Tab-separated table of C-alpha atoms and ligand atoms in Angstrom:
chain	number	residue	atom	x	y	z
A	1	MET	CA	-7.764	-9.704	4.693
A	2	THR	CA	-8.949	-12.698	2.741
A	3	THR	CA	-7.159	-15.313	4.856
A	4	ARG	CA	-6.104	-15.301	8.496
A	5	LYS	CA	-2.329	-15.548	8.767
A	6	ARG	CA	-0.486	-17.443	11.483
A	7	ILE	CA	2.727	-15.787	12.618
A	8	SER	CA	5.868	-16.905	14.387
A	9	ILE	CA	7.910	-13.998	15.796
A	10	LEU	CA	11.622	-14.581	16.413
A	11	GLY	CA	12.872	-11.819	18.681
A	12	SER	CA	9.388	-10.953	19.942
A	13	THR	CA	10.625	-8.956	22.951
A	14	GLY	CA	12.826	-6.625	20.894
A	15	SER	CA	11.875	-3.422	19.140
A	16	ILE	CA	10.627	-5.045	15.895
A	17	GLY	CA	8.875	-7.820	17.839
A	18	LEU	CA	6.928	-5.304	19.954
A	19	SER	CA	5.899	-3.351	16.856
A	20	THR	CA	4.805	-6.580	15.172
A	21	LEU	CA	2.639	-7.497	18.174
A	22	ASP	CA	1.112	-4.023	18.109
A	23	ILE	CA	-0.072	-4.719	14.545
A	24	VAL	CA	-1.346	-8.169	15.521
A	25	ALA	CA	-3.311	-6.685	18.443
A	26	ARG	CA	-4.970	-4.203	16.081
A	27	ARG	CA	-5.794	-6.855	13.476
A	28	ALA	CA	-6.653	-9.889	15.595
A	29	GLY	CA	-9.193	-11.034	13.011
A	30	ASP	CA	-6.519	-11.219	10.313
A	31	LEU	CA	-3.410	-12.183	12.240
A	32	GLU	CA	-2.749	-14.840	14.844
A	33	VAL	CA	0.460	-15.487	16.805
A	34	VAL	CA	1.469	-19.159	16.927
A	35	ALA	CA	5.034	-18.811	18.244
A	36	LEU	CA	7.102	-16.280	20.186
A	37	ALA	CA	10.849	-16.512	20.642
A	38	SER	CA	13.364	-14.488	22.624
A	39	ARG	CA	16.978	-14.891	23.676
A	40	SER	CA	16.462	-14.569	27.426
A	41	ASP	CA	13.617	-12.156	28.264
A	42	PHE	CA	11.273	-14.645	29.946
A	43	ARG	CA	9.262	-11.947	31.728
A	44	GLY	CA	8.556	-10.270	28.413
A	45	ILE	CA	7.683	-13.627	26.853
A	46	LEU	CA	5.339	-14.492	29.754
A	47	ASP	CA	3.403	-11.229	29.354
A	48	GLN	CA	3.184	-11.704	25.603
A	49	ALA	CA	2.201	-15.382	25.885
A	50	ARG	CA	-0.636	-14.618	28.322
A	51	ARG	CA	-1.925	-11.931	26.017
A	52	PHE	CA	-1.498	-13.548	22.581
A	53	ARG	CA	-1.910	-17.259	23.479
A	54	PRO	CA	0.642	-18.786	21.054
A	55	LYS	CA	1.020	-22.550	20.687
A	56	VAL	CA	4.719	-22.407	21.577
A	57	VAL	CA	7.250	-20.038	23.091
A	58	ALA	CA	11.004	-20.507	22.750
A	59	LEU	CA	13.843	-19.101	24.837
A	60	PHE	CA	17.469	-19.486	23.831
A	61	ASP	CA	18.708	-19.217	27.403
A	62	ASP	CA	18.151	-22.423	29.412
A	63	GLN	CA	17.440	-20.722	32.742
A	64	ALA	CA	14.992	-18.307	31.090
A	65	ALA	CA	13.247	-21.271	29.452
A	66	ALA	CA	12.961	-23.037	32.822
A	67	ASP	CA	11.481	-19.863	34.372
A	68	ALA	CA	9.033	-19.477	31.488
A	69	LYS	CA	7.988	-23.102	31.894
A	70	LYS	CA	7.135	-22.458	35.542
A	71	GLY	CA	5.265	-19.284	34.684
A	72	LEU	CA	3.203	-20.971	31.987
A	73	GLU	CA	2.345	-24.127	33.887
A	74	GLY	CA	-1.113	-25.348	32.937
A	75	ALA	CA	-1.489	-22.711	30.210
A	76	GLY	CA	-1.334	-25.261	27.399
A	77	ILE	CA	1.621	-23.472	25.810
A	78	GLU	CA	4.676	-25.519	24.906
A	79	VAL	CA	8.000	-24.037	26.071
A	80	LEU	CA	11.036	-24.781	23.888
A	81	CYS	CA	14.613	-24.013	24.801
A	82	GLY	CA	18.074	-23.500	23.394
A	83	ALA	CA	19.200	-22.990	19.807
A	84	GLN	CA	17.107	-25.999	18.805
A	85	GLY	CA	13.990	-24.451	20.342
A	86	ILE	CA	14.462	-21.238	18.358
A	87	LEU	CA	14.895	-23.276	15.156
A	88	GLU	CA	11.677	-25.171	15.915
A	89	ALA	CA	9.825	-21.885	16.339
A	90	ALA	CA	11.343	-20.762	13.013
A	91	SER	CA	10.051	-23.798	11.139
A	92	LEU	CA	6.796	-24.493	12.993
A	93	PRO	CA	4.383	-26.315	10.652
A	94	ASP	CA	1.527	-24.120	11.977
A	95	ALA	CA	3.182	-20.846	10.924
A	96	ASP	CA	2.503	-19.142	7.588
A	97	ILE	CA	4.810	-16.171	8.207
A	98	VAL	CA	8.023	-16.058	10.220
A	99	VAL	CA	9.082	-12.612	11.395
A	100	SER	CA	12.856	-12.845	11.671
A	101	SER	CA	13.920	-10.057	13.999
A	102	VAL	CA	16.711	-11.629	16.002
A	103	VAL	CA	19.582	-9.113	16.230
A	104	GLY	CA	22.890	-9.849	14.535
A	105	ALA	CA	24.454	-12.990	13.112
A	106	ALA	CA	22.483	-14.959	15.746
A	107	GLY	CA	19.667	-14.615	13.190
A	108	ILE	CA	21.463	-16.595	10.470
A	109	MET	CA	20.374	-20.092	11.523
A	110	PRO	CA	16.750	-19.226	12.451
A	111	THR	CA	16.331	-17.336	9.156
A	112	TYR	CA	17.842	-20.243	7.252
A	113	ALA	CA	15.517	-22.692	9.067
A	114	ALA	CA	12.451	-20.606	8.161
A	115	VAL	CA	13.514	-20.432	4.518
A	116	GLN	CA	14.268	-24.147	4.497
A	117	ALA	CA	10.740	-24.803	5.790
A	118	GLY	CA	9.384	-22.803	2.833
A	119	LYS	CA	7.859	-20.051	4.984
A	120	VAL	CA	7.093	-16.497	4.015
A	121	VAL	CA	9.931	-14.784	5.859
A	122	ALA	CA	9.326	-11.194	6.966
A	123	LEU	CA	12.956	-10.235	7.363
A	124	ALA	CA	14.137	-7.577	9.785
A	125	ASN	CA	17.477	-9.265	10.476
A	126	LYS	CA	19.794	-7.745	7.870
A	127	GLU	CA	22.930	-9.430	9.252
A	128	ALA	CA	21.680	-12.860	8.084
A	129	LEU	CA	21.739	-11.700	4.462
A	130	VAL	CA	25.007	-9.798	4.878
A	131	SER	CA	26.841	-12.864	6.176
A	132	ALA	CA	24.944	-15.688	4.526
A	133	GLY	CA	23.106	-14.021	1.635
A	134	ALA	CA	24.322	-16.540	-0.949
A	135	VAL	CA	23.182	-19.517	1.146
A	136	ILE	CA	19.843	-18.059	2.256
A	137	THR	CA	18.717	-16.727	-1.134
A	138	ALA	CA	19.676	-19.985	-2.908
A	139	GLU	CA	17.764	-22.005	-0.311
A	140	ALA	CA	14.740	-19.672	-0.603
A	141	GLU	CA	14.716	-20.268	-4.348
A	142	ARG	CA	14.983	-24.030	-3.895
A	143	ARG	CA	12.173	-24.181	-1.319
A	144	GLY	CA	9.917	-21.562	-2.863
A	145	ALA	CA	10.219	-19.439	0.286
A	146	ARG	CA	9.420	-15.761	-0.146
A	147	ILE	CA	11.548	-13.162	1.641
A	148	LEU	CA	9.660	-9.928	2.349
A	149	PRO	CA	11.897	-7.165	3.730
A	150	ILE	CA	10.875	-5.340	6.903
A	151	ASP	CA	13.876	-3.015	6.798
A	152	SER	CA	12.185	0.277	5.800
A	153	GLU	CA	14.547	1.012	2.882
A	154	HIS	CA	14.129	-2.429	1.373
A	155	SER	CA	10.390	-2.410	1.943
A	156	ALA	CA	10.382	0.889	0.021
A	157	VAL	CA	12.323	-0.602	-2.901
A	158	PHE	CA	10.142	-3.720	-2.855
A	159	GLN	CA	6.976	-1.595	-2.968
A	160	VAL	CA	8.309	0.633	-5.745
A	161	LEU	CA	9.272	-2.397	-7.847
A	162	MET	CA	5.808	-3.993	-7.613
A	163	GLY	CA	4.489	-4.370	-11.139
A	164	GLN	CA	7.691	-2.970	-12.699
A	165	ASP	CA	9.879	-4.672	-15.272
A	166	ARG	CA	13.103	-5.576	-13.428
A	167	LYS	CA	15.057	-5.217	-16.681
A	168	ALA	CA	14.171	-1.511	-16.714
A	169	LEU	CA	15.842	-0.925	-13.369
A	170	ARG	CA	18.975	1.234	-13.474
A	171	LYS	CA	19.855	1.700	-9.822
A	172	LEU	CA	18.572	1.712	-6.293
A	173	VAL	CA	18.936	4.761	-4.086
A	174	LEU	CA	18.867	3.902	-0.389
A	175	THR	CA	18.248	6.874	1.863
A	176	ALA	CA	19.969	7.331	5.212
A	177	SER	CA	19.024	9.741	7.978
A	178	GLY	CA	22.730	10.314	8.537
A	179	GLY	CA	22.352	9.412	12.214
A	180	PRO	CA	22.997	11.753	15.165
A	181	PHE	CA	26.385	13.007	13.881
A	182	PHE	CA	25.468	14.071	10.355
A	183	GLY	CA	26.634	17.626	9.638
A	184	LYS	CA	28.149	18.065	13.104
A	185	GLY	CA	31.769	18.235	11.871
A	186	PRO	CA	34.551	15.682	12.383
A	187	GLY	CA	35.419	16.870	15.907
A	188	ILE	CA	32.305	15.356	17.453
A	189	LEU	CA	33.406	11.832	16.490
A	190	GLU	CA	36.360	12.084	18.892
A	191	GLU	CA	34.173	12.197	21.946
A	192	VAL	CA	31.116	10.075	21.186
A	193	THR	CA	29.671	8.276	24.218
A	194	PRO	CA	27.190	5.370	24.023
A	195	GLU	CA	24.463	7.791	25.184
A	196	MET	CA	25.195	10.140	22.271
A	197	ALA	CA	25.265	7.298	19.719
A	198	LEU	CA	22.004	5.863	21.061
A	199	ASP	CA	20.146	9.163	20.599
A	200	HIS	CA	18.887	8.735	17.024
A	201	PRO	CA	17.176	11.789	15.494
A	202	GLN	CA	14.444	9.962	13.521
A	203	TRP	CA	13.970	6.300	14.371
A	204	LYS	CA	13.381	4.464	17.655
A	205	MET	CA	15.287	1.177	17.354
A	206	GLY	CA	17.312	-1.320	19.364
A	207	PRO	CA	20.869	-0.422	20.532
A	208	LYS	CA	22.818	-2.417	17.888
A	209	VAL	CA	21.086	-0.853	14.884
A	210	THR	CA	21.161	2.600	16.488
A	211	VAL	CA	24.952	2.493	16.924
A	212	ASP	CA	25.238	1.114	13.376
A	213	SER	CA	23.234	4.146	12.205
A	214	ALA	CA	25.658	6.473	13.977
A	215	THR	CA	28.693	4.892	12.227
A	216	MET	CA	26.666	4.440	8.994
A	217	MET	CA	27.569	0.749	9.065
A	218	ASN	CA	23.811	0.237	9.125
A	219	LYS	CA	23.567	1.701	5.629
A	220	GLY	CA	26.535	-0.397	4.549
A	221	LEU	CA	24.809	-3.552	5.796
A	222	GLU	CA	21.697	-2.410	3.941
A	223	VAL	CA	23.627	-2.017	0.672
A	224	ILE	CA	24.685	-5.676	0.948
A	225	GLU	CA	21.160	-6.687	2.011
A	226	ALA	CA	19.775	-4.877	-1.066
A	227	HIS	CA	22.243	-6.711	-3.282
A	228	TRP	CA	20.871	-10.076	-2.133
A	229	LEU	CA	17.219	-9.023	-2.167
A	230	PHE	CA	17.188	-7.266	-5.537
A	231	GLY	CA	20.156	-8.776	-7.392
A	232	LEU	CA	22.103	-5.605	-8.223
A	233	PRO	CA	25.863	-5.107	-7.818
A	234	GLY	CA	27.147	-2.502	-5.360
A	235	ASP	CA	27.938	0.060	-8.071
A	236	ARG	CA	24.206	0.206	-8.863
A	237	ILE	CA	23.171	0.741	-5.246
A	238	GLU	CA	23.625	4.353	-4.188
A	239	VAL	CA	23.272	5.918	-0.757
A	240	LEU	CA	21.961	9.434	-0.168
A	241	ILE	CA	21.657	11.212	3.161
A	242	HIS	CA	18.103	12.419	3.656
A	243	PRO	CA	17.838	13.951	7.143
A	244	GLN	CA	14.016	14.156	7.121
A	245	SER	CA	13.675	10.350	6.686
A	246	ILE	CA	10.467	10.815	4.694
A	247	VAL	CA	11.590	9.177	1.452
A	248	HIS	CA	12.405	5.648	2.593
A	249	SER	CA	14.223	4.767	-0.635
A	250	MET	CA	13.995	5.175	-4.412
A	251	VAL	CA	14.464	3.315	-7.655
A	252	GLU	CA	15.799	4.875	-10.855
A	253	PHE	CA	14.688	3.310	-14.136
A	254	ILE	CA	16.486	3.277	-17.510
A	255	ASP	CA	14.316	6.113	-18.824
A	256	GLY	CA	15.532	8.353	-15.999
A	257	SER	CA	12.313	8.162	-13.983
A	258	ILE	CA	12.772	7.912	-10.240
A	259	LEU	CA	10.039	6.381	-8.079
A	260	ALA	CA	10.108	6.870	-4.323
A	261	GLN	CA	8.173	5.473	-1.390
A	262	MET	CA	7.364	7.914	1.412
A	263	GLY	CA	5.873	7.627	4.867
A	264	VAL	CA	6.221	8.529	8.513
A	265	THR	CA	9.177	7.076	10.436
A	266	ASP	CA	7.357	4.215	12.118
A	267	MET	CA	8.584	0.647	11.718
A	268	ARG	CA	4.998	-0.568	12.034
A	269	LEU	CA	4.417	0.530	8.424
A	270	PRO	CA	6.946	-1.788	6.735
A	271	ILE	CA	6.010	-4.541	9.217
A	272	ALA	CA	2.309	-4.212	8.386
A	273	PHE	CA	3.117	-4.205	4.680
A	274	ALA	CA	5.016	-7.506	4.992
A	275	LEU	CA	2.324	-9.108	7.171
A	276	GLY	CA	-0.490	-8.049	4.873
A	277	TYR	CA	1.256	-8.639	1.541
A	278	PRO	CA	-0.069	-8.727	-1.133
A	279	GLU	CA	-2.925	-6.847	0.526
A	280	ARG	CA	-2.540	-3.539	2.379
A	281	MET	CA	-4.005	-3.206	5.842
A	282	ASP	CA	-6.066	-0.203	6.896
A	283	LEU	CA	-4.243	1.085	9.984
A	284	PRO	CA	-5.023	4.129	12.126
A	285	PHE	CA	-1.530	5.664	12.190
A	286	ASP	CA	-0.908	9.389	11.824
A	287	PRO	CA	-0.521	10.065	8.117
A	288	LEU	CA	2.483	11.819	6.652
A	289	ASP	CA	1.848	15.560	6.408
A	290	LEU	CA	4.076	16.811	3.596
A	291	ALA	CA	2.902	20.403	3.970
A	292	GLU	CA	4.039	20.215	7.584
A	293	ALA	CA	7.406	18.664	6.635
A	294	ARG	CA	7.819	21.266	3.844
A	295	LYS	CA	11.215	20.204	2.584
A	296	LEU	CA	13.056	17.123	1.452
A	297	GLU	CA	16.861	17.402	1.413
A	298	PHE	CA	19.446	15.036	-0.032
A	299	PHE	CA	23.225	14.974	0.458
A	300	ARG	CA	26.027	12.670	-0.637
A	301	PRO	CA	27.483	10.640	2.236
A	302	ASP	CA	30.927	11.567	3.565
A	303	PHE	CA	32.960	8.377	3.171
A	304	ASP	CA	35.966	9.873	5.012
A	305	LEU	CA	33.985	10.771	8.095
A	306	PHE	CA	31.973	7.514	8.048
A	307	PRO	CA	34.470	4.878	6.810
A	308	CYS	CA	32.163	1.950	7.700
A	309	LEU	CA	30.005	2.706	4.669
A	310	GLY	CA	32.963	2.343	2.304
A	311	LEU	CA	34.074	-0.817	4.101
A	312	ALA	CA	30.698	-2.397	3.366
A	313	TYR	CA	30.900	-1.573	-0.351
A	314	ASP	CA	34.394	-3.069	-0.295
A	315	ALA	CA	33.133	-6.215	1.450
A	316	LEU	CA	30.377	-6.662	-1.132
A	317	ARG	CA	32.902	-6.285	-3.977
A	318	ARG	CA	35.366	-8.754	-2.465
A	319	GLY	CA	32.757	-11.350	-1.425
A	320	GLY	CA	33.828	-14.730	-0.030
A	321	GLY	CA	34.407	-14.472	3.702
A	322	VAL	CA	34.770	-10.684	3.751
A	323	PRO	CA	31.101	-9.698	4.356
A	324	ALA	CA	30.677	-12.260	7.157
A	325	SER	CA	33.987	-11.150	8.699
A	326	MET	CA	32.990	-7.503	8.458
A	327	ASN	CA	29.625	-8.169	10.076
A	328	ALA	CA	31.008	-10.263	12.943
A	329	ALA	CA	33.820	-7.793	13.652
A	330	ASN	CA	31.305	-4.949	13.666
A	331	GLU	CA	29.053	-6.756	16.164
A	332	GLU	CA	32.004	-7.330	18.474
A	333	ALA	CA	33.215	-3.737	18.122
A	334	VAL	CA	29.732	-2.301	18.764
A	335	ASP	CA	29.401	-4.476	21.878
A	336	ALA	CA	32.778	-3.230	23.108
A	337	PHE	CA	31.812	0.380	22.389
A	338	LEU	CA	28.499	0.038	24.243
A	339	ALA	CA	30.358	-1.504	27.195
A	340	GLY	CA	32.752	1.455	27.253
A	341	ARG	CA	35.692	-0.673	26.129
A	342	LEU	CA	36.291	0.803	22.646
A	343	PRO	CA	36.209	4.421	21.455
A	344	PHE	CA	33.521	5.130	18.847
A	345	LYS	CA	36.120	6.196	16.283
A	346	GLU	CA	37.921	2.845	16.496
A	347	ILE	CA	34.907	0.738	15.456
A	348	ALA	CA	35.798	1.160	11.763
A	349	GLY	CA	39.469	0.414	12.454
A	350	VAL	CA	38.637	-2.901	14.132
A	351	VAL	CA	36.299	-3.859	11.292
A	352	LYS	CA	38.858	-2.979	8.618
A	353	ALA	CA	41.673	-4.858	10.336
A	354	VAL	CA	39.540	-8.020	10.517
A	355	MET	CA	38.397	-7.637	6.887
A	356	ASP	CA	42.030	-7.356	5.763
A	357	ARG	CA	42.743	-10.764	7.308
A	358	ALA	CA	39.457	-12.430	6.220
A	359	PRO	CA	39.851	-15.984	4.932
A	360	ALA	CA	38.815	-17.005	1.429
A	361	ILE	CA	35.724	-19.182	1.857
A	362	ASP	CA	33.000	-20.712	-0.274
A	363	ASP	CA	30.118	-18.392	0.692
A	364	THR	CA	27.549	-20.873	-0.622
A	365	ASP	CA	28.520	-23.271	2.190
A	366	LEU	CA	26.699	-22.402	5.434
A	367	SER	CA	29.207	-24.194	7.687
A	368	GLU	CA	32.071	-22.184	6.161
A	369	VAL	CA	30.158	-18.940	6.694
A	370	LEU	CA	29.525	-19.808	10.361
A	371	LYS	CA	33.170	-20.799	10.848
A	372	CYS	CA	34.253	-17.513	9.308
A	373	ASP	CA	31.888	-15.626	11.654
A	374	ARG	CA	33.502	-17.325	14.672
A	375	TRP	CA	37.023	-16.649	13.364
A	376	ALA	CA	36.225	-12.958	12.839
A	377	ARG	CA	34.882	-12.526	16.392
A	378	GLN	CA	38.057	-13.946	17.835
A	379	ALA	CA	40.207	-11.840	15.499
A	380	ALA	CA	38.244	-8.712	16.493
A	381	GLY	CA	38.839	-9.504	20.157
A	382	GLU	CA	42.584	-9.822	19.607
A	383	ILE	CA	42.741	-6.616	17.588
A	384	MET	CA	40.796	-4.700	20.242
A	385	LEU	CA	43.366	-5.759	22.820
A	386	SER	CA	46.067	-4.156	20.678
A	387	PHE	CA	43.901	-1.009	20.388
A	388	GLY	CA	44.110	-0.729	24.159
A	389	GLY	CA	40.516	-1.893	24.506
A	390	ALA	CA	39.640	-5.245	26.020
A	391	ALA	CA	38.364	-8.475	24.525
B	1	LIG	MG1	16.801	0.416	7.615
């Protein structure tokens, strides 16, 4: 590439963080890590810090930060801690690109801090835009910060729209694998265990996004994310099930032409695109073999079987505090499901019940969004108690 880019990775020990570091390791001449941040995985951070020699590492958890400090004594690497430490890593003057891959609404403040600092933000954290899309996109505009999506669907749309006249855009078509329960019949949803939900047919991802894929809430979150990234209303963002996961998403133009982006199911591709942008990096990954794949299928989603998808469209339409409430309730419900405290089928019920009680807020005010997020978590906890689950 023409210039060496300095990268701060928020959530470096998670699935997206590891894939990002894999790209950095392959392109050490082009990419340099200046900051690594994790919630509490100090062992992971220590390994990464010794290998990639960042200027700073940040751990949200105080004890983990203290352990990392001990482990990095004399290494010349600054160890930051707490929420403030993560925000410092997000706005580090030395960083050109901030990879925002914290999971869940915990990514709102770090993403906002990166945007506020005018960084190029390679965004994997969709929940930040779902809950605080109005605040984050307005701040990005004000500060001249560029948001480059890492989510594969949004990277696909972004790539397809390069050089196109936005006025000629009719609709976006986001593809969904359908998750592990697509086409299995409604009966299977009665008995889903965390192990079943975590066994995704196409993508290897972290547990939160994998469960979201199984309920199709992931696609719902992505519809809202697409709204904020590309400025279209929900009725011009369509979802199609595409079990092969080869077409990562499509754009339909006013003349009826549809352009698609295709590739193998490897998150390193959209990550590399964001890190290299506007250049493309030459990477030695297995290419897509269409003759081997042979067929591309598309189906309409079943909104009755996967109610979370409809809830997300509803949240986008209603706006205000509804998207943030939906997102927070979903995070709480997914946690409870993974801990064996809530049946899979009740996730949508918890989310809907919280959405129905969501407060009217000014979604351009970050403090109101964060307050709404906290309210929704508490409300979800109370509702789960009445479901016979536990808070
Ligand atoms: Mg995605």
